Amino acid sequence: MYGKLGRKAAFAAAMISTTSRSSVHGCSYGLRRVYPMTNVHAAPIRSPLAPASRTFNTDAPSVVKEGSAKIIDGNSVARDIRDEIATEISKMKEYSGVVPGLGVLLVGDRKDSATYIENRKIACEAVGINSYNVHLPEDSSEQEVLKYISRFNDDPLVNGILVQLPLPSDVDGLNPLNIGLLAMVDREPLFVPCTPKGCIELLHRYGVSIEGKRAVVIGRSNIVGLPAALLLQREYATVTVIQPGTKNPGEVTREADILISAVGQPHMVRGSWIKHGAVVIDVGINPVEDNSSPRGYRMVGDVCFEEASKIASAITPVPGGVGPMTIAMLLSNTLSSAKRANKYFQNGTRSANAIKNWSTLWSETNCETGGTKNW
């Protein structure tokens, strides 16, 4: 059912990540903490940006009203989720000796990708997840990449596979299995892509009601837009997806109670696009020139925060909103995979067969690799 690479390879599609500058439903760790929303007053934008886009019509005039949205703090939520995951892993290790493992595959020498991988390694170590990294040269073939994915998939100590995008080589790391199951009624995907999963978790943890609301998703990518729309449908929202062919997108977004933007166009979504009282989730991470910054640029979202924060009831900042949640959901997926693979139950027990099978697999793999984890 899962093809030659199996369940963990299907997991790779849900775990896949990107650091392209133009640019992963809730946790299972008991009761959620509901977060109070704190007021945030937008600071003036230092470098005015032209919102025009070749692919989206952004001609609607900008309208700014008085008011102040409440901030949805992704950093705070992500910290709590990481604490919950660390507690679960500690219990699992105590009861069964199992430690979740994440295999990470990086192809090429992009500095931003390398930095992203290092940050994820640190996050894994902080919660007790083992991280196994493979770094391949930029000219690696598709067969070489698939070989290492297969090795990760066959290793019982690896519960999830992260393929870092963008790939220099032409490799399609997205498996249709998870998206297909996500789209079907009364079926559950093995894993949910990290970023859209983080978006929905933010809504849950801040007590935002989704059922019966009108939701609009800007962007239809396989990594964010499409799964985000499917997750909102699962929550019984009425969902509209805006794509390049959509006419008058601002008119569509003004109907949204919940707006998720994931297109990688800085400040494309103006205040005039926002319905009064809407909740805005900004997935975009875009560099814009800023001579006052030591780096010469700063990161902004798809949404013009200064304008939207005066109209929306709540909004995620960039940075500090969705970004931290993506890594938290990566850790969550890895833990879920480890539980499933080892038949670990909430009370900390596993079946005798699961323990026997795990021990046998470890012995076989240890012999094949000579006891090392360096490939």
Short mmCIF file of C-alpha atoms in Angstrom, two decimals:
data_model
loop_
_atom_site.label_atom_id
_atom_site.label_comp_id
_atom_site.label_asym_id
_atom_site.label_seq_id
_atom_site.Cartn_x
_atom_site.Cartn_y
_atom_site.Cartn_z
CA MET A 1 0.00 0.00 0.00
CA TYR A 2 2.81 2.39 0.83
CA GLY A 3 5.05 1.55 -2.12
CA LYS A 4 8.59 0.28 -1.98
CA LEU A 5 9.75 2.89 0.54
CA GLY A 6 7.04 2.17 3.12
CA ARG A 7 5.37 4.26 5.84
CA LYS A 8 8.36 6.37 6.80
CA ALA A 9 8.84 7.43 3.19
CA ALA A 10 5.21 8.54 3.22
CA PHE A 11 6.12 10.43 6.37
CA ALA A 12 8.84 12.19 4.39
CA ALA A 13 6.15 13.94 2.38
CA ALA A 14 4.55 15.28 5.54
CA MET A 15 7.90 16.25 7.02
CA ILE A 16 9.35 17.84 3.89
CA SER A 17 10.58 21.36 4.44
CA THR A 18 11.70 24.37 2.49
CA THR A 19 13.96 27.32 3.13
CA SER A 20 13.27 29.05 -0.16
CA ARG A 21 13.08 32.72 0.75
CA SER A 22 10.17 33.33 -1.58
CA SER A 23 8.40 30.88 0.08
CA VAL A 24 3.57 21.08 9.56
CA HIS A 25 -5.20 19.57 13.79
CA GLY A 26 -3.96 19.20 17.18
CA CYS A 27 -1.42 17.42 19.33
CA SER A 28 -2.08 14.26 21.28
CA TYR A 29 -0.56 15.29 24.56
CA GLY A 30 -3.61 15.69 26.75
CA LEU A 31 -5.49 18.93 27.35
CA ARG A 32 -4.53 21.94 25.29
CA ARG A 33 -3.60 25.17 26.96
CA VAL A 34 -5.80 28.00 25.68
CA TYR A 35 -3.77 31.16 25.21
CA PRO A 36 -4.96 34.67 25.98
CA MET A 37 -4.42 37.00 23.04
CA THR A 38 -2.34 40.06 23.83
CA ASN A 39 -2.75 43.36 22.05
CA VAL A 40 -0.12 44.42 19.56
CA HIS A 41 0.23 47.85 18.01
CA ALA A 42 1.83 47.80 14.61
CA ALA A 43 5.01 49.79 14.09
CA PRO A 44 5.36 51.86 10.92
CA ILE A 45 6.84 50.06 7.92
CA ARG A 46 10.30 51.50 7.30
CA SER A 47 10.55 50.50 3.64
CA PRO A 48 7.35 50.95 1.59
CA LEU A 49 6.81 47.99 -0.72
CA ALA A 50 4.90 47.81 -3.97
CA PRO A 51 2.31 45.04 -3.49
CA ALA A 52 1.85 44.41 -7.20
CA SER A 53 2.34 40.82 -8.38
CA ARG A 54 2.59 39.24 -11.79
CA THR A 55 0.36 36.39 -10.75
CA PHE A 56 -2.24 37.97 -8.44
CA ASN A 57 -4.39 41.03 -8.98
CA THR A 58 -3.60 43.44 -6.14
CA ASP A 59 -5.09 46.65 -7.50
CA ALA A 60 -7.60 47.11 -4.69
CA PRO A 61 -7.04 50.36 -2.76
CA SER A 62 -5.54 50.19 0.72
CA VAL A 63 -7.97 50.98 3.53
CA VAL A 64 -6.77 51.36 7.13
CA LYS A 65 -9.17 51.63 10.05
CA GLU A 66 -8.46 52.39 13.68
CA GLY A 67 -8.05 49.40 15.96
CA SER A 68 -5.56 46.83 17.14
CA ALA A 69 -5.50 43.09 16.49
CA LYS A 70 -4.44 40.58 19.09
CA ILE A 71 -1.24 38.71 18.44
CA ILE A 72 -1.12 34.93 18.02
CA ASP A 73 2.25 34.08 19.53
CA GLY A 74 3.71 31.07 17.74
CA ASN A 75 6.87 31.16 19.84
CA SER A 76 4.91 30.71 23.07
CA VAL A 77 2.73 27.90 21.72
CA ALA A 78 5.73 26.12 20.18
CA ARG A 79 7.60 26.23 23.52
CA ASP A 80 4.68 24.59 25.30
CA ILE A 81 4.36 21.93 22.62
CA ARG A 82 8.08 21.15 22.82
CA ASP A 83 7.76 20.79 26.61
CA GLU A 84 4.83 18.40 26.15
CA ILE A 85 6.78 16.36 23.61
CA ALA A 86 9.85 16.18 25.87
CA THR A 87 7.67 14.85 28.69
CA GLU A 88 6.13 12.19 26.43
CA ILE A 89 9.52 11.08 25.15
CA SER A 90 10.92 10.87 28.65
CA LYS A 91 8.03 8.61 29.70
CA MET A 92 8.37 6.45 26.60
CA LYS A 93 12.09 6.01 27.16
CA GLU A 94 11.54 5.14 30.82
CA TYR A 95 8.86 2.52 30.12
CA SER A 96 10.15 0.97 26.91
CA GLY A 97 13.66 2.19 26.21
CA VAL A 98 12.53 3.60 22.85
CA VAL A 99 13.89 6.96 21.69
CA PRO A 100 12.34 8.55 18.56
CA GLY A 101 14.71 9.20 15.66
CA LEU A 102 14.59 11.66 12.76
CA GLY A 103 16.54 11.11 9.55
CA VAL A 104 17.46 14.34 7.77
CA LEU A 105 18.63 14.51 4.16
CA LEU A 106 20.29 17.66 2.82
CA VAL A 107 21.45 17.93 -0.79
CA GLY A 108 23.76 20.77 -1.81
CA ASP A 109 25.45 23.58 0.07
CA ARG A 110 22.81 26.29 0.50
CA LYS A 111 23.72 28.18 3.66
CA ASP A 112 20.11 28.89 4.60
CA SER A 113 19.22 25.19 4.27
CA ALA A 114 22.24 24.18 6.36
CA THR A 115 21.24 26.69 9.06
CA TYR A 116 17.67 25.39 9.02
CA ILE A 117 18.88 21.81 9.44
CA GLU A 118 21.15 22.79 12.32
CA ASN A 119 18.26 24.54 14.09
CA ARG A 120 16.11 21.45 13.71
CA LYS A 121 18.90 19.28 15.07
CA ILE A 122 19.07 21.50 18.15
CA ALA A 123 15.29 21.31 18.54
CA CYS A 124 15.42 17.49 18.35
CA GLU A 125 18.14 17.28 20.98
CA ALA A 126 16.19 19.60 23.28
CA VAL A 127 13.20 17.24 23.44
CA GLY A 128 15.16 13.97 23.35
CA ILE A 129 14.82 12.97 19.69
CA ASN A 130 17.87 11.44 18.01
CA SER A 131 18.81 13.18 14.77
CA TYR A 132 20.62 11.32 11.96
CA ASN A 133 21.90 13.62 9.22
CA VAL A 134 23.07 12.88 5.68
CA HIS A 135 24.61 15.63 3.57
CA LEU A 136 24.99 14.86 -0.14
CA PRO A 137 26.80 16.92 -2.78
CA GLU A 138 24.79 19.16 -5.07
CA ASP A 139 25.35 16.96 -8.12
CA SER A 140 23.86 13.85 -6.48
CA SER A 141 21.60 11.83 -8.72
CA GLU A 142 17.99 10.96 -8.01
CA GLN A 143 19.04 7.35 -7.44
CA GLU A 144 21.56 8.41 -4.78
CA VAL A 145 18.95 10.47 -2.96
CA LEU A 146 16.43 7.64 -3.05
CA LYS A 147 19.08 5.22 -1.79
CA TYR A 148 19.51 7.17 1.42
CA ILE A 149 15.77 7.62 1.84
CA SER A 150 15.48 3.82 1.57
CA ARG A 151 18.21 3.36 4.18
CA PHE A 152 16.42 5.68 6.56
CA ASN A 153 13.17 3.86 5.87
CA ASP A 154 14.70 0.47 6.67
CA ASP A 155 16.34 1.66 9.90
CA PRO A 156 14.19 0.83 12.97
CA LEU A 157 15.80 3.68 14.89
CA VAL A 158 14.49 6.26 12.38
CA ASN A 159 10.81 7.13 12.77
CA GLY A 160 10.61 10.05 10.37
CA ILE A 161 12.42 11.33 7.31
CA LEU A 162 12.95 15.01 6.54
CA VAL A 163 14.03 15.90 2.99
CA GLN A 164 15.19 19.50 2.93
CA LEU A 165 13.93 21.57 0.00
CA PRO A 166 14.74 23.02 -2.44
CA LEU A 167 16.60 20.10 -4.00
CA PRO A 168 19.21 20.89 -6.67
CA SER A 169 18.34 17.59 -8.37
CA ASP A 170 14.94 16.79 -9.82
CA VAL A 171 13.50 14.61 -7.09
CA ASP A 172 9.81 14.57 -6.21
CA GLY A 173 9.75 13.98 -2.47
CA LEU A 174 5.99 14.45 -2.15
CA ASN A 175 3.96 11.26 -1.73
CA PRO A 176 0.24 11.49 -2.64
CA LEU A 177 -0.71 8.99 0.06
CA ASN A 178 -1.04 11.46 2.94
CA ILE A 179 -2.83 14.12 0.88
CA GLY A 180 -5.19 11.47 -0.52
CA LEU A 181 -6.12 10.20 2.94
CA LEU A 182 -6.41 13.78 4.21
CA ALA A 183 -8.92 14.56 1.46
CA MET A 184 -11.13 11.52 2.15
CA VAL A 185 -14.03 11.51 4.58
CA ASP A 186 -13.61 9.21 7.58
CA ARG A 187 -10.01 8.39 6.69
CA GLU A 188 -6.93 9.48 8.63
CA PRO A 189 -3.59 10.37 7.02
CA LEU A 190 -0.46 8.79 8.44
CA PHE A 191 0.95 12.28 8.97
CA VAL A 192 -0.07 15.86 8.28
CA PRO A 193 2.39 18.31 6.68
CA CYS A 194 4.07 20.30 9.41
CA THR A 195 3.30 23.91 8.47
CA PRO A 196 -0.46 23.58 7.85
CA LYS A 197 -0.71 21.37 10.93
CA GLY A 198 0.92 24.18 12.88
CA CYS A 199 -1.56 26.72 11.49
CA ILE A 200 -4.54 24.69 12.70
CA GLU A 201 -2.89 24.03 16.05
CA LEU A 202 -2.48 27.78 16.59
CA LEU A 203 -6.20 28.26 15.96
CA HIS A 204 -7.02 25.46 18.40
CA ARG A 205 -4.75 26.66 21.16
CA TYR A 206 -6.04 30.22 20.94
CA GLY A 207 -9.64 29.02 21.13
CA VAL A 208 -10.58 30.13 17.61
CA SER A 209 -13.74 28.36 16.50
CA ILE A 210 -13.43 26.89 12.99
CA GLU A 211 -16.67 24.97 12.49
CA GLY A 212 -19.21 26.89 10.41
CA LYS A 213 -16.77 29.71 9.60
CA ARG A 214 -15.84 30.94 6.14
CA ALA A 215 -12.15 30.26 5.57
CA VAL A 216 -9.99 31.42 2.68
CA VAL A 217 -6.56 30.00 1.84
CA ILE A 218 -4.32 32.01 -0.48
CA GLY A 219 -2.06 29.61 -2.37
CA ARG A 220 -2.50 25.98 -3.40
CA SER A 221 0.97 24.47 -2.88
CA ASN A 222 1.28 20.80 -1.98
CA ILE A 223 3.29 21.72 1.11
CA VAL A 224 1.01 24.35 2.66
CA GLY A 225 -1.99 25.64 0.71
CA LEU A 226 -3.69 22.40 -0.32
CA PRO A 227 -3.31 20.54 3.00
CA ALA A 228 -4.33 23.68 4.93
CA ALA A 229 -7.56 23.84 2.93
CA LEU A 230 -8.22 20.14 3.54
CA LEU A 231 -7.59 20.50 7.28
CA LEU A 232 -10.03 23.41 7.47
CA GLN A 233 -12.64 21.30 5.65
CA ARG A 234 -12.11 18.55 8.22
CA GLU A 235 -12.97 21.14 10.87
CA TYR A 236 -16.26 21.84 9.01
CA ALA A 237 -15.30 25.26 7.71
CA THR A 238 -16.55 26.49 4.34
CA VAL A 239 -13.30 26.80 2.41
CA THR A 240 -12.25 28.80 -0.64
CA VAL A 241 -8.79 28.56 -2.21
CA ILE A 242 -7.34 31.57 -4.04
CA GLN A 243 -4.92 30.74 -6.86
CA PRO A 244 -3.33 32.69 -9.71
CA GLY A 245 -6.46 32.46 -11.86
CA THR A 246 -8.77 33.84 -9.17
CA LYS A 247 -10.39 37.13 -10.20
CA ASN A 248 -10.70 39.93 -7.64
CA PRO A 249 -9.03 38.02 -4.80
CA GLY A 250 -9.54 40.93 -2.41
CA GLU A 251 -13.29 40.55 -2.73
CA VAL A 252 -12.97 36.87 -1.85
CA THR A 253 -10.76 37.42 1.19
CA ARG A 254 -13.10 40.10 2.56
CA GLU A 255 -15.63 37.31 3.13
CA ALA A 256 -13.22 35.27 5.25
CA ASP A 257 -13.61 34.77 8.99
CA ILE A 258 -10.29 32.91 8.88
CA LEU A 259 -7.61 33.84 6.34
CA ILE A 260 -4.44 31.79 5.75
CA SER A 261 -1.91 33.24 3.30
CA ALA A 262 0.95 31.12 1.90
CA VAL A 263 2.14 32.53 -1.41
CA GLY A 264 5.53 34.14 -0.72
CA GLN A 265 4.58 37.61 -1.95
CA PRO A 266 5.64 40.33 0.52
CA HIS A 267 2.72 42.47 1.70
CA MET A 268 0.42 41.22 -1.03
CA VAL A 269 -2.54 41.10 1.36
CA ARG A 270 -3.47 44.68 2.22
CA GLY A 271 -5.77 45.95 4.92
CA SER A 272 -8.54 46.37 2.35
CA TRP A 273 -8.49 42.59 1.81
CA ILE A 274 -9.34 41.83 5.45
CA LYS A 275 -12.80 41.41 6.91
CA HIS A 276 -13.28 43.29 10.17
CA GLY A 277 -12.75 40.86 13.03
CA ALA A 278 -11.15 38.15 10.91
CA VAL A 279 -8.36 35.89 12.20
CA VAL A 280 -5.28 36.07 9.95
CA ILE A 281 -2.58 33.37 9.75
CA ASP A 282 0.43 34.58 7.75
CA VAL A 283 2.67 31.74 6.52
CA GLY A 284 4.81 33.88 4.21
CA ILE A 285 8.48 34.53 5.02
CA ASN A 286 9.91 37.10 2.61
CA PRO A 287 13.12 39.15 2.74
CA VAL A 288 12.78 42.85 1.91
CA GLU A 289 15.50 45.47 1.72
CA ASP A 290 16.06 47.40 4.93
CA ASN A 291 19.16 49.58 5.21
CA SER A 292 18.57 50.08 8.93
CA SER A 293 19.05 46.35 9.56
CA PRO A 294 22.59 45.01 10.12
CA ARG A 295 21.82 42.31 7.55
CA GLY A 296 20.54 44.81 5.01
CA TYR A 297 17.13 43.17 4.94
CA ARG A 298 14.29 42.09 7.23
CA MET A 299 11.68 39.36 7.04
CA VAL A 300 8.03 40.17 6.39
CA GLY A 301 4.95 38.11 5.66
CA ASP A 302 2.47 37.96 2.82
CA VAL A 303 0.19 40.22 4.86
CA CYS A 304 0.79 43.93 5.37
CA PHE A 305 0.91 43.69 9.14
CA GLU A 306 0.61 47.42 9.80
CA GLU A 307 -2.71 47.60 7.96
CA ALA A 308 -4.16 44.16 8.75
CA SER A 309 -3.50 44.45 12.49
CA LYS A 310 -5.86 47.44 12.63
CA ILE A 311 -8.73 45.47 11.11
CA ALA A 312 -8.31 41.81 12.09
CA SER A 313 -9.25 40.51 15.53
CA ALA A 314 -6.09 38.38 15.71
CA ILE A 315 -3.02 37.90 13.55
CA THR A 316 0.27 35.98 13.51
CA PRO A 317 3.44 38.09 13.29
CA VAL A 318 6.35 37.42 10.94
CA PRO A 319 8.69 36.26 12.30
CA GLY A 320 7.44 34.57 15.47
CA GLY A 321 4.12 33.21 14.24
CA VAL A 322 3.85 30.11 12.06
CA GLY A 323 7.61 29.49 11.73
CA PRO A 324 8.22 28.10 15.25
CA MET A 325 5.13 25.93 14.90
CA THR A 326 6.53 24.16 11.83
CA ILE A 327 9.46 22.81 13.83
CA ALA A 328 7.18 21.92 16.76
CA MET A 329 4.93 19.92 14.45
CA LEU A 330 7.96 18.17 12.96
CA LEU A 331 8.84 16.99 16.46
CA SER A 332 5.20 16.02 17.06
CA ASN A 333 5.07 13.93 13.87
CA THR A 334 8.33 12.20 14.78
CA LEU A 335 7.01 11.27 18.23
CA SER A 336 3.73 9.99 16.73
CA SER A 337 5.66 7.87 14.26
CA ALA A 338 7.80 6.36 17.03
CA LYS A 339 4.69 5.51 19.04
CA ARG A 340 3.04 3.89 16.07
CA ALA A 341 6.13 1.92 15.05
CA ASN A 342 6.65 0.55 18.54
CA LYS A 343 2.97 0.15 19.43
CA TYR A 344 3.51 2.44 22.37
CA PHE A 345 0.31 3.27 24.21
CA GLN A 346 -0.55 6.27 26.38
CA ASN A 347 -0.03 4.29 29.58
CA GLY A 348 3.55 3.56 28.59
CA THR A 349 3.10 -0.11 27.66
CA ARG A 350 3.94 -2.03 24.50
CA SER A 351 3.02 -5.49 23.37
CA ALA A 352 5.54 -8.31 23.82
CA ASN A 353 5.62 -8.88 20.05
CA ALA A 354 6.45 -5.23 19.42
CA ILE A 355 9.41 -5.42 21.82
CA LYS A 356 10.62 -8.67 20.24
CA ASN A 357 10.28 -7.35 16.69
CA TRP A 358 12.06 -4.10 17.55
CA SER A 359 14.96 -5.97 19.16
CA THR A 360 15.31 -8.28 16.14
CA LEU A 361 15.30 -5.38 13.70
CA TRP A 362 17.90 -3.53 15.72
CA SER A 363 20.21 -6.55 15.75
CA GLU A 364 19.92 -7.03 12.01
CA THR A 365 20.50 -3.36 11.23
CA ASN A 366 23.39 -3.11 13.65
CA CYS A 367 25.11 -6.00 11.89
CA GLU A 368 24.53 -4.50 8.44
CA THR A 369 25.92 -1.09 9.35
CA GLY A 370 28.73 -2.31 11.56
CA GLY A 371 27.11 -0.58 14.53
CA THR A 372 27.62 2.93 13.16
CA LYS A 373 25.11 5.61 12.19
CA ASN A 374 27.39 7.38 9.72
CA TRP A 375 26.44 6.57 6.14
#
